[in-house]
């Protein structure tokens, strides 16, 4: 009896997304009971738009976390892509599809170039992406001189404001495509397996014939692409090519995957868990606004959430290890 | 210091061992940087009008003092192979406490300075304690703490600056000790001297280097590495607080945005100066003088480029490129030295 309960419990604990999923559910119920306006169509629309953008940002960091590295340049790539997209349209009148391809290309190139340097030199990703952060941000500000581009095409503006049905924004569509694609990548594709293998044990991965350089470069390229998509989604949402896009991605891009059970040393990620991590952050942020709590508190809560999630992940790891040890002994 | 066995595989980034001191000096970062600084100064002084004006020298020196202090703050924790993303947040928090103590509480300056500096050290203690207790990498802990420290500070101050500070503070920031020399630069040089002595001669300083070079070996030889790592984070907090106070003196006000959003604007100078100076990111080796030289080089390049009318935004990108070049050059030198059997 005890054994079956234990194994069911362990399995539930082992599942990365159950915990954050439950927390999100409870939070939604609790807040909507206290404040029925929380479930108003308008509020849901705002919430879902924020979740959509933040999920793509979090996925961009998740790939690199899976690899056991970090990408500090995520936000600056997103910002550079955003202003380049609006910039080429405003200055040179380039058609939107072409500008889109150009902007996504910048994201991939920016990510891959960082990945190339990391792979070739094996210098820590932290320092290379810190340099990348500064370079991309510097180029962004050098081009814009800190002034926004206003020439966002109407079609793009409409995309950021329109809803598919009811209170569900169109912005959800790219988010869902990216999420499914990333789930597929990690669970069904060779490159995803290689990324996770590199993350859990780079030495073993290389010995088993994985091309380490290619894996690192691809992972950073994908991260850059996701940063670019998130940057473009923000352009649609804000209706303006803001040079400050990306400045505040750093904390939340780590918070969501960590809340979702990702192990920061690499090798273990959960797309569904990350989604609920994003949801929890969005609900808390929105909840603070609804209850007229100082918006400055958000920063404190985000930091506390990261610590909480790290602690929970540690406890869970220890618990799983203990149960496994007991199972092996029996 | 670290013990590198002669027949062990060389860990990436171990310090040169079997080399004559003259050779080591020539191949060290400090020597190369010093030569580079002299060359750059010579070129700029000959080609750029106003580069050697007393005002230019004074402002460059003052900024070198501040950047050195920020770099030293990060260096103190890089020693352990860790890092501290919250240096900027700690610096701003200490500066805001400094401003609040004087402007709101009417505390005299000589009391407010040590209180603010110790406050920085205590924030560092929080970081170090959490890192050691949780066993989680300092990156994620200080990522969280930078958000918390900065958030609490912004919440308490309502994002408003303290600009009614006692006149001595501003006077200090504008003071000239010798013609063209700011006291802020002298403070940085004095702290450098103290740190050189600390790392070379004090037990704690040597323990920090040993724990950073090889935590397990240090533990086996009786060093309580946990405590040492906490001490490193406290030193980081203390130095970051001094940097925060120096910025406050220069501006004449304690401003919440002085290090950017969450204090992120300090991250680049914090890493650039020590890395240029030859501090290893993997820990175990520091270069205090190198950090001072690194900060000097950064500021000479920056002001030279500004005088050449390169936009200040492009200089941000340039600094990023410089960080890349610094780490790449460092790696190339290591490969070269290894291939020649010099380490």
XYZ file of C-alpha atoms in Angstrom:
673
model
C 0.000 0.000 0.000
C 2.692 2.374 1.071
C 4.798 1.301 -1.869
C 2.141 2.038 -4.490
C 1.317 5.388 -2.958
C 4.963 6.188 -2.866
C 5.519 5.313 -6.491
C 2.456 7.271 -7.605
C 3.698 10.220 -5.607
C 7.180 9.852 -7.007
C 5.830 9.688 -10.503
C 3.837 12.846 -9.911
C 6.929 14.512 -8.471
C 8.950 13.250 -11.361
C 6.637 14.920 -13.802
C 8.032 18.394 -14.231
C 4.846 20.179 -15.113
C 2.348 18.815 -12.546
C 3.526 21.033 -9.687
C 3.586 24.325 -11.580
C 0.350 23.307 -13.341
C -1.420 22.848 -10.013
C -0.026 26.118 -8.689
C -1.286 27.973 -11.795
C -4.724 26.410 -11.431
C -4.998 27.273 -7.741
C -3.760 30.803 -8.402
C -6.340 31.359 -11.146
C -9.184 30.041 -8.972
C -8.079 32.012 -5.903
C -7.611 35.306 -7.729
C -10.837 35.033 -9.715
C -12.804 34.286 -6.532
C -11.350 37.334 -4.841
C -11.552 39.526 -7.930
C -14.098 38.386 -10.565
C -12.767 40.986 -13.013
C -9.739 38.735 -13.365
C -11.709 36.493 -15.740
C -13.117 39.353 -17.813
C -12.516 38.897 -21.563
C -10.318 41.984 -21.687
C -8.175 40.789 -18.839
C -7.813 37.334 -20.328
C -6.785 38.900 -23.629
C -4.090 40.982 -21.935
C -2.930 38.022 -19.888
C -2.756 35.685 -22.881
C -0.838 38.263 -24.947
C 1.746 38.583 -22.180
C 1.943 34.818 -21.741
C 2.409 34.313 -25.483
C 5.386 36.649 -25.749
C 6.987 35.499 -22.498
C 6.651 31.839 -23.441
C 8.642 32.341 -26.634
C 11.288 34.271 -24.656
C 11.445 31.463 -22.079
C 11.781 28.827 -24.831
C 14.741 30.782 -26.205
C 16.480 30.431 -22.850
C 15.251 26.847 -22.354
C 17.247 25.522 -25.321
C 20.440 26.926 -23.870
C 19.596 25.756 -20.340
C 19.122 22.269 -21.797
C 22.651 22.546 -23.138
C 23.867 23.447 -19.643
C 24.758 26.986 -20.670
C 23.128 30.383 -20.461
C 22.315 33.091 -22.949
C 22.565 36.608 -21.556
C 22.258 38.054 -25.057
C 18.699 36.783 -25.578
C 17.064 40.153 -24.864
C 19.559 42.183 -26.851
C 19.065 39.897 -29.884
C 15.291 40.339 -29.557
C 15.690 44.114 -29.336
C 18.055 44.308 -32.308
C 15.704 42.175 -34.403
C 12.714 44.305 -33.420
C 14.272 47.614 -34.417
C 15.830 46.141 -37.580
C 12.431 44.852 -38.690
C 10.660 48.174 -38.252
C 13.744 50.084 -39.385
C 14.070 48.465 -42.821
C 10.338 48.925 -43.413
C 10.351 52.569 -42.349
C 13.619 53.629 -43.989
C 13.698 51.486 -47.137
C 10.064 50.534 -47.654
C 10.862 46.833 -47.813
C 7.742 44.617 -48.000
C 6.730 42.953 -44.740
C 7.457 39.302 -45.681
C 10.950 40.223 -46.820
C 11.537 42.284 -43.683
C 10.322 39.356 -41.590
C 12.792 36.992 -43.228
C 15.560 39.552 -42.834
C 14.748 40.060 -39.140
C 14.573 36.335 -38.359
C 17.844 35.907 -40.238
C 19.499 38.464 -37.979
C 18.293 36.544 -34.941
C 19.621 33.220 -36.209
C 22.931 34.758 -37.307
C 23.385 36.559 -33.990
C 22.704 33.381 -32.039
C 24.858 31.165 -34.239
C 27.826 33.516 -34.212
C 27.826 33.441 -30.414
C 27.451 29.669 -30.495
C 30.311 29.383 -32.978
C 32.691 31.293 -30.705
C 31.601 29.282 -27.658
C 31.995 25.983 -29.518
C 35.357 26.789 -31.063
C 37.019 28.354 -28.023
C 35.158 26.602 -25.192
C 35.183 29.894 -23.318
C 32.229 30.038 -20.915
C 28.932 30.908 -22.568
C 28.343 33.434 -19.827
C 31.187 35.696 -20.868
C 30.654 35.300 -24.626
C 26.950 36.077 -24.394
C 27.694 38.978 -22.028
C 29.905 40.397 -24.779
C 27.121 39.619 -27.262
C 24.604 41.435 -25.068
C 26.759 44.550 -25.108
C 27.521 44.365 -28.834
C 23.921 43.823 -29.999
C 22.603 46.455 -27.586
C 25.287 48.874 -28.736
C 24.391 48.303 -32.410
C 20.703 48.709 -31.545
C 21.290 52.058 -29.817
C 23.824 53.141 -32.431
C 21.201 52.679 -35.157
C 18.218 54.095 -33.293
C 20.036 56.612 -31.060
C 17.576 55.392 -28.427
C 14.600 56.686 -30.430
C 11.836 54.266 -31.463
C 10.851 53.519 -35.062
C 7.167 54.300 -35.519
C 6.637 52.906 -39.009
C 5.041 49.596 -38.033
C 2.821 48.395 -40.927
C -0.916 48.216 -40.258
C -1.008 44.476 -40.878
C 1.545 43.910 -38.121
C -0.300 46.247 -35.760
C -3.542 44.409 -36.438
C -1.869 41.088 -35.737
C -0.850 42.288 -32.281
C -4.341 43.513 -31.408
C -6.659 41.003 -33.057
C -8.158 37.944 -31.444
C -8.630 34.527 -32.990
C -11.832 33.818 -31.110
C -13.224 35.550 -28.073
C -10.493 36.723 -25.739
C -7.738 34.629 -27.320
C -5.183 36.813 -29.154
C -3.560 35.967 -32.483
C -0.222 36.237 -30.681
C -1.022 32.821 -29.217
C -0.573 31.223 -32.619
C 3.190 31.783 -32.999
C 3.575 30.877 -29.326
C 1.797 27.559 -29.805
C 3.730 26.776 -32.962
C 7.022 27.481 -31.180
C 5.996 25.419 -28.140
C 4.959 22.392 -30.170
C 8.070 22.719 -32.313
C 10.297 22.841 -29.252
C 8.503 19.913 -27.647
C 8.996 17.966 -30.866
C 12.627 19.029 -31.037
C 13.431 17.859 -27.507
C 11.422 14.648 -27.633
C 11.549 13.455 -31.205
C 14.453 15.039 -33.028
C 18.091 14.082 -33.027
C 19.324 17.637 -32.467
C 17.145 17.938 -29.354
C 18.463 14.669 -27.958
C 21.996 15.814 -28.671
C 21.422 19.110 -26.874
C 20.135 17.330 -23.767
C 22.920 14.751 -23.932
C 25.506 17.533 -24.123
C 23.798 19.203 -21.190
C 23.759 16.189 -18.905
C 27.264 14.989 -19.687
C 29.275 16.707 -22.421
C 32.140 14.266 -22.164
C 29.970 11.164 -22.523
C 28.039 12.844 -25.315
C 31.187 13.503 -27.306
C 32.455 9.972 -26.716
C 29.206 8.578 -28.071
C 29.838 10.402 -31.315
C 27.808 13.576 -30.921
C 29.270 16.515 -32.800
C 29.645 18.920 -29.890
C 30.432 21.992 -31.991
C 27.467 21.532 -34.296
C 25.128 20.921 -31.365
C 26.238 24.076 -29.543
C 26.015 26.210 -32.683
C 22.557 24.854 -33.554
C 21.251 25.369 -30.020
C 22.380 28.987 -30.015
C 20.954 29.484 -33.490
C 17.563 28.196 -32.334
C 17.787 30.415 -29.263
C 18.491 33.411 -31.491
C 15.560 32.516 -33.740
C 13.178 32.314 -30.765
C 14.512 35.623 -29.425
C 13.824 37.114 -32.852
C 10.264 35.767 -32.945
C 9.609 37.141 -29.447
C 11.049 40.514 -30.473
C 8.736 40.653 -33.519
C 5.726 39.633 -31.394
C 6.518 42.525 -29.056
C 6.654 44.920 -32.004
C 3.152 43.767 -32.941
C 1.964 44.074 -29.364
C 3.534 47.460 -28.579
C 2.776 48.815 -32.104
C 6.185 50.448 -32.158
C 9.829 49.522 -32.759
C 11.098 50.233 -29.254
C 14.892 50.087 -28.766
C 14.274 49.044 -25.150
C 12.634 45.765 -26.222
C 14.548 42.947 -24.551
C 15.999 44.980 -21.696
C 13.899 43.172 -19.091
C 13.973 39.621 -20.450
C 16.876 38.333 -18.423
C 15.205 37.506 -15.107
C 11.927 36.146 -16.469
C 13.649 34.083 -19.171
C 15.387 32.142 -16.418
C 12.537 32.214 -13.916
C 9.981 30.430 -16.128
C 12.115 27.416 -17.129
C 13.390 27.024 -13.567
C 9.872 27.146 -12.141
C 9.028 24.569 -14.809
C 11.584 22.190 -13.353
C 14.512 22.727 -15.713
C 17.815 21.769 -14.163
C 20.276 24.608 -14.647
C 23.264 22.335 -15.046
C 21.610 21.103 -18.222
C 20.153 17.935 -19.649
C 16.672 18.263 -18.278
C 13.985 20.608 -19.587
C 10.223 20.650 -19.785
C 8.302 22.661 -22.360
C 4.996 22.143 -20.529
C 6.579 23.014 -17.187
C 8.051 26.166 -18.701
C 4.611 27.107 -20.001
C 3.159 26.886 -16.500
C 6.164 28.811 -15.197
C 5.279 31.598 -17.621
C 1.616 31.369 -16.578
C 2.485 31.631 -12.868
C 4.649 34.700 -13.467
C 1.944 36.326 -15.610
C -0.802 35.617 -13.083
C 1.230 36.991 -10.210
C 2.218 40.096 -12.145
C -1.360 40.664 -13.241
C -2.706 39.820 -9.781
C -0.476 42.434 -8.177
C -1.867 45.013 -10.573
C -5.478 43.940 -9.888
C -5.060 44.236 -6.153
C -3.400 47.623 -6.548
C -0.157 46.388 -5.136
C 2.881 48.411 -5.998
C 4.202 47.289 -9.432
C 7.729 47.556 -8.017
C 6.936 44.487 -5.926
C 6.925 42.380 -9.121
C 10.716 42.504 -9.205
C 10.939 41.182 -5.647
C 8.380 38.448 -6.304
C 10.226 37.313 -9.443
C 13.465 36.973 -7.529
C 11.748 35.126 -4.701
C 10.045 32.800 -7.217
C 13.404 31.828 -8.682
C 14.800 30.999 -5.240
C 11.633 29.078 -4.362
C 11.760 27.095 -7.609
C 15.443 26.315 -7.166
C 14.739 25.053 -3.650
C 11.780 22.929 -4.824
C 13.863 21.455 -7.645
C 16.639 20.577 -5.200
C 14.213 18.908 -2.795
C 12.626 16.975 -5.625
C 15.978 15.792 -6.914
C 16.905 14.639 -3.425
C 13.584 12.888 -3.010
C 13.848 11.093 -6.333
C 17.397 10.037 -5.503
C 16.252 8.716 -2.121
C 13.346 6.753 -3.563
C 15.568 5.326 -6.270
C 18.148 4.312 -3.683
C 15.439 2.595 -1.625
C 14.113 0.846 -4.729
C 17.584 -0.398 -5.578
C 18.074 -1.698 -2.047
C 14.801 -3.632 -1.911
C 48.434 29.162 -3.709
C 47.368 26.464 -6.095
C 49.421 23.345 -6.411
C 49.632 22.217 -9.995
C 51.231 18.797 -10.180
C 53.820 18.572 -12.932
C 52.360 15.457 -14.498
C 48.702 16.362 -14.117
C 46.735 17.261 -17.203
C 46.665 21.016 -17.236
C 43.228 22.329 -16.363
C 42.156 25.040 -18.761
C 43.318 28.275 -17.275
C 45.814 27.279 -14.655
C 48.458 29.799 -13.826
C 51.961 29.519 -15.259
C 54.243 27.715 -12.847
C 57.673 26.797 -14.123
C 58.717 30.035 -15.651
C 61.367 32.530 -14.787
C 59.935 35.611 -13.169
C 61.202 37.799 -15.984
C 59.478 35.622 -18.580
C 56.318 35.589 -16.529
C 56.342 39.362 -16.350
C 56.774 39.666 -20.100
C 53.976 37.242 -20.905
C 51.655 38.437 -18.150
C 48.578 40.476 -18.850
C 49.815 43.347 -16.738
C 52.901 43.974 -18.839
C 51.054 43.703 -22.127
C 48.312 45.984 -20.882
C 50.776 48.561 -19.578
C 52.504 48.683 -22.965
C 49.135 48.913 -24.706
C 48.065 51.765 -22.425
C 51.273 53.694 -23.053
C 50.927 53.244 -26.826
C 47.268 54.285 -26.822
C 47.948 57.330 -24.674
C 50.833 58.318 -26.942
C 48.731 57.967 -30.104
C 45.729 59.805 -28.659
C 47.861 62.552 -27.122
C 49.528 63.236 -30.468
C 46.443 62.990 -32.675
C 43.524 64.196 -30.590
C 43.045 67.765 -29.453
C 41.978 68.048 -25.853
C 42.921 64.513 -24.829
C 45.665 65.786 -22.531
C 43.737 68.786 -21.234
C 43.684 68.918 -17.418
C 39.899 68.482 -17.428
C 40.068 65.421 -19.662
C 42.767 63.828 -17.507
C 40.765 64.588 -14.383
C 37.489 63.043 -15.625
C 39.227 60.001 -17.128
C 41.035 59.395 -13.842
C 37.851 59.719 -11.829
C 36.052 57.209 -14.019
C 39.049 54.849 -13.870
C 38.680 54.923 -10.075
C 35.011 53.946 -10.248
C 35.458 51.244 -12.907
C 38.408 49.782 -11.021
C 36.282 49.472 -7.919
C 33.446 47.788 -9.858
C 35.970 45.433 -11.449
C 37.570 44.591 -8.106
C 34.139 43.832 -6.664
C 33.528 41.207 -9.342
C 37.109 39.966 -9.168
C 36.700 39.175 -5.470
C 34.025 36.595 -6.288
C 35.456 35.372 -9.610
C 38.308 34.069 -7.432
C 36.007 31.267 -6.295
C 35.025 30.395 -9.858
C 31.641 31.977 -9.162
C 30.211 35.326 -10.134
C 27.863 37.932 -8.783
C 25.246 39.402 -11.094
C 24.014 41.571 -8.234
C 27.102 43.829 -7.925
C 25.223 46.689 -9.556
C 22.162 46.138 -7.378
C 24.306 46.027 -4.231
C 26.139 49.183 -5.284
C 22.895 51.070 -5.893
C 21.253 49.758 -2.700
C 24.240 50.871 -0.616
C 24.318 54.248 -2.332
C 20.590 54.745 -1.692
C 20.989 53.786 1.971
C 23.900 56.250 2.141
C 21.686 58.990 0.696
C 18.741 58.140 2.942
C 20.885 58.116 6.080
C 22.229 61.590 5.385
C 19.256 63.304 3.803
C 16.371 61.828 5.820
C 17.993 60.711 9.049
C 20.524 63.531 9.241
C 23.381 61.134 9.914
C 26.787 62.823 9.479
C 28.901 61.725 6.515
C 31.672 59.968 8.516
C 29.031 57.678 10.065
C 26.992 57.133 6.904
C 29.995 55.939 4.876
C 30.937 52.930 7.037
C 27.283 52.005 7.591
C 26.599 51.953 3.836
C 29.781 49.993 3.132
C 28.962 47.411 5.808
C 25.449 47.190 4.420
C 26.957 46.246 1.059
C 29.014 43.566 2.776
C 25.911 42.209 4.507
C 24.063 41.944 1.159
C 27.120 40.060 -0.076
C 26.810 37.824 2.964
C 23.208 37.019 2.013
C 24.416 35.990 -1.468
C 27.319 33.929 -0.195
C 25.327 32.241 2.526
C 22.556 31.257 0.094
C 25.053 29.980 -2.476
C 26.909 27.843 0.048
C 23.812 26.536 1.818
C 21.904 25.643 -1.357
C 24.835 24.345 -3.356
C 23.284 26.055 -6.395
C 25.568 27.970 -8.760
C 26.059 31.617 -7.833
C 24.746 32.651 -11.257
C 21.152 31.731 -10.493
C 21.272 32.804 -6.821
C 22.627 36.244 -7.650
C 20.237 36.527 -10.597
C 17.410 36.149 -8.082
C 19.051 38.376 -5.475
C 19.714 41.160 -7.975
C 16.003 41.213 -8.705
C 15.124 41.161 -4.999
C 17.690 43.737 -3.815
C 16.850 46.121 -6.607
C 13.105 45.553 -6.216
C 13.174 46.254 -2.471
C 15.275 49.369 -3.051
C 12.925 50.718 -5.743
C 9.902 49.862 -3.588
C 11.277 51.693 -0.543
C 12.601 54.750 -2.386
C 9.652 55.015 -4.808
C 12.357 55.306 -7.486
C 13.132 58.829 -6.280
C 16.695 60.131 -5.973
C 18.233 61.639 -2.863
C 19.645 64.905 -4.127
C 19.774 66.921 -0.932
C 23.017 65.395 0.257
C 25.436 67.303 2.486
C 27.660 69.594 0.385
C 30.790 67.700 1.442
C 29.724 64.698 -0.663
C 29.526 66.655 -3.879
C 32.602 68.660 -3.000
C 34.478 65.385 -2.582
C 33.368 64.239 -6.018
C 34.622 67.483 -7.597
C 37.750 67.802 -5.519
C 41.235 67.824 -7.032
C 43.907 66.453 -4.775
C 46.778 67.226 -7.065
C 46.141 69.118 -10.276
C 44.137 66.712 -12.391
C 43.805 63.924 -9.815
C 40.487 63.007 -8.241
C 40.396 61.563 -4.724
C 38.173 58.822 -6.188
C 41.141 57.569 -8.210
C 43.331 57.655 -5.118
C 40.760 55.632 -3.162
C 40.765 52.995 -5.902
C 44.564 52.866 -5.916
C 44.616 52.570 -2.119
C 42.069 49.736 -2.211
C 44.195 48.017 -4.883
C 47.240 48.244 -2.639
C 45.268 46.865 0.298
C 43.960 43.972 -1.810
C 47.431 43.098 -3.136
C 48.626 42.785 0.465
C 45.439 40.944 1.425
C 45.727 38.263 -1.276
C 49.461 37.840 -0.876
C 50.002 37.944 2.856
C 46.770 37.396 4.779
C 45.587 33.912 5.664
C 42.041 34.594 4.492
C 43.239 36.022 1.188
C 45.419 32.999 0.498
C 42.604 30.683 1.502
C 40.329 32.430 -1.020
C 42.826 31.762 -3.810
C 43.335 28.160 -2.699
C 39.608 27.471 -2.459
C 39.124 28.980 -5.896
C 41.931 27.034 -7.535
C 40.868 23.659 -6.179
C 38.042 23.562 -3.669
C 38.513 19.905 -2.848
C 42.230 20.159 -2.224
C 41.621 23.247 -0.101
C 38.998 21.412 1.928
C 41.367 18.470 2.460
C 44.105 20.775 3.667
C 41.824 22.080 6.377
C 40.295 25.197 4.798
C 36.596 25.620 5.526
C 35.734 26.471 1.936
C 32.103 27.324 2.730
C 33.130 30.119 5.050
C 35.783 31.312 2.631
C 33.254 31.526 -0.195
C 30.880 33.511 2.015
C 33.801 35.829 2.822
C 34.463 36.302 -0.915
C 30.861 37.350 -1.488
C 31.059 39.742 1.461
C 34.209 41.316 0.032
C 32.380 41.691 -3.277
C 29.467 43.416 -1.533
C 31.813 45.701 0.361
C 33.710 46.769 -2.766
C 30.469 47.193 -4.737
C 29.186 49.471 -1.969
C 32.352 51.589 -2.140
C 31.848 51.835 -5.908
C 28.238 52.919 -5.303
C 29.346 55.653 -2.900
C 31.965 56.833 -5.379
C 29.322 57.197 -8.095
C 27.156 59.079 -5.580
C 30.024 61.476 -4.858
C 30.631 62.035 -8.565
C 26.950 62.722 -9.313
C 26.344 64.600 -6.084
C 23.140 62.577 -5.580
C 22.078 59.011 -4.886
C 20.116 58.012 -7.989
C 18.278 54.649 -8.255
C 18.994 54.400 -11.984
C 22.721 55.020 -11.653
C 23.544 51.439 -12.671
C 20.646 50.931 -15.071
C 17.758 48.503 -14.804
C 18.514 46.065 -11.930
C 22.078 47.356 -11.872
C 22.795 45.541 -15.139
C 24.878 48.401 -16.552
C 27.708 47.526 -14.186
C 28.043 43.990 -15.505
C 30.231 44.815 -18.458
C 32.827 46.966 -16.654
C 32.680 44.473 -13.792
C 33.840 41.619 -16.020
C 35.830 43.560 -18.615
C 38.391 45.090 -16.240
C 39.342 41.852 -14.406
C 39.324 39.736 -17.582
C 41.505 42.257 -19.432
C 43.762 42.212 -16.409
C 44.217 38.440 -16.463
C 41.872 37.253 -13.727
C 40.800 33.733 -14.630
C 37.063 33.121 -14.846
C 37.619 29.573 -13.623
C 38.909 30.952 -10.333
C 42.068 30.623 -8.306
C 43.969 33.520 -9.767
C 43.473 37.228 -9.348
C 45.221 40.212 -10.745
C 44.505 43.334 -8.740
C 46.934 45.511 -10.659
C 45.656 43.995 -13.889
C 42.130 45.075 -12.969
C 43.356 48.628 -12.363
C 45.174 48.570 -15.708
C 42.121 47.039 -17.396
C 39.881 49.822 -16.132
C 42.507 52.361 -17.209
C 42.673 50.934 -20.718
C 38.876 50.848 -21.088
C 38.517 54.483 -20.089
C 41.378 55.734 -22.217
C 39.913 53.979 -25.263
C 36.413 55.234 -24.453
C 37.400 58.861 -24.079
C 39.653 58.682 -27.110
C 36.779 57.347 -29.203
C 34.431 59.986 -27.811
C 36.907 62.676 -28.836
C 36.983 61.106 -32.309
C 33.222 61.700 -32.346
C 32.309 58.033 -32.320
C 28.777 58.062 -30.904
C 28.508 56.968 -27.289
C 26.126 54.171 -28.278
C 28.643 52.668 -30.682
C 31.140 52.710 -27.845
C 28.883 50.259 -25.974
C 29.236 47.850 -28.890
C 32.961 48.526 -28.980
C 33.286 47.573 -25.290
C 31.522 44.288 -26.025
C 33.958 43.605 -28.861
C 36.802 44.410 -26.486
C 35.533 41.840 -23.983
C 35.472 39.257 -26.790
C 38.998 40.164 -27.866
C 40.202 40.026 -24.259
C 38.922 36.504 -23.636
C 40.049 35.287 -27.051
C 43.531 36.735 -26.559
C 43.690 35.150 -23.133
C 42.732 31.768 -24.556
C 45.221 32.082 -27.407
C 48.006 32.921 -24.981
C 47.161 29.906 -22.860
C 47.224 27.633 -25.886
C 50.553 29.124 -26.959
C 52.078 28.713 -23.517
C 50.794 25.166 -23.205
C 52.186 24.194 -26.594
C 55.598 25.558 -25.586
C 55.417 23.630 -22.328
C 55.540 26.822 -20.341
C 52.640 25.897 -18.096
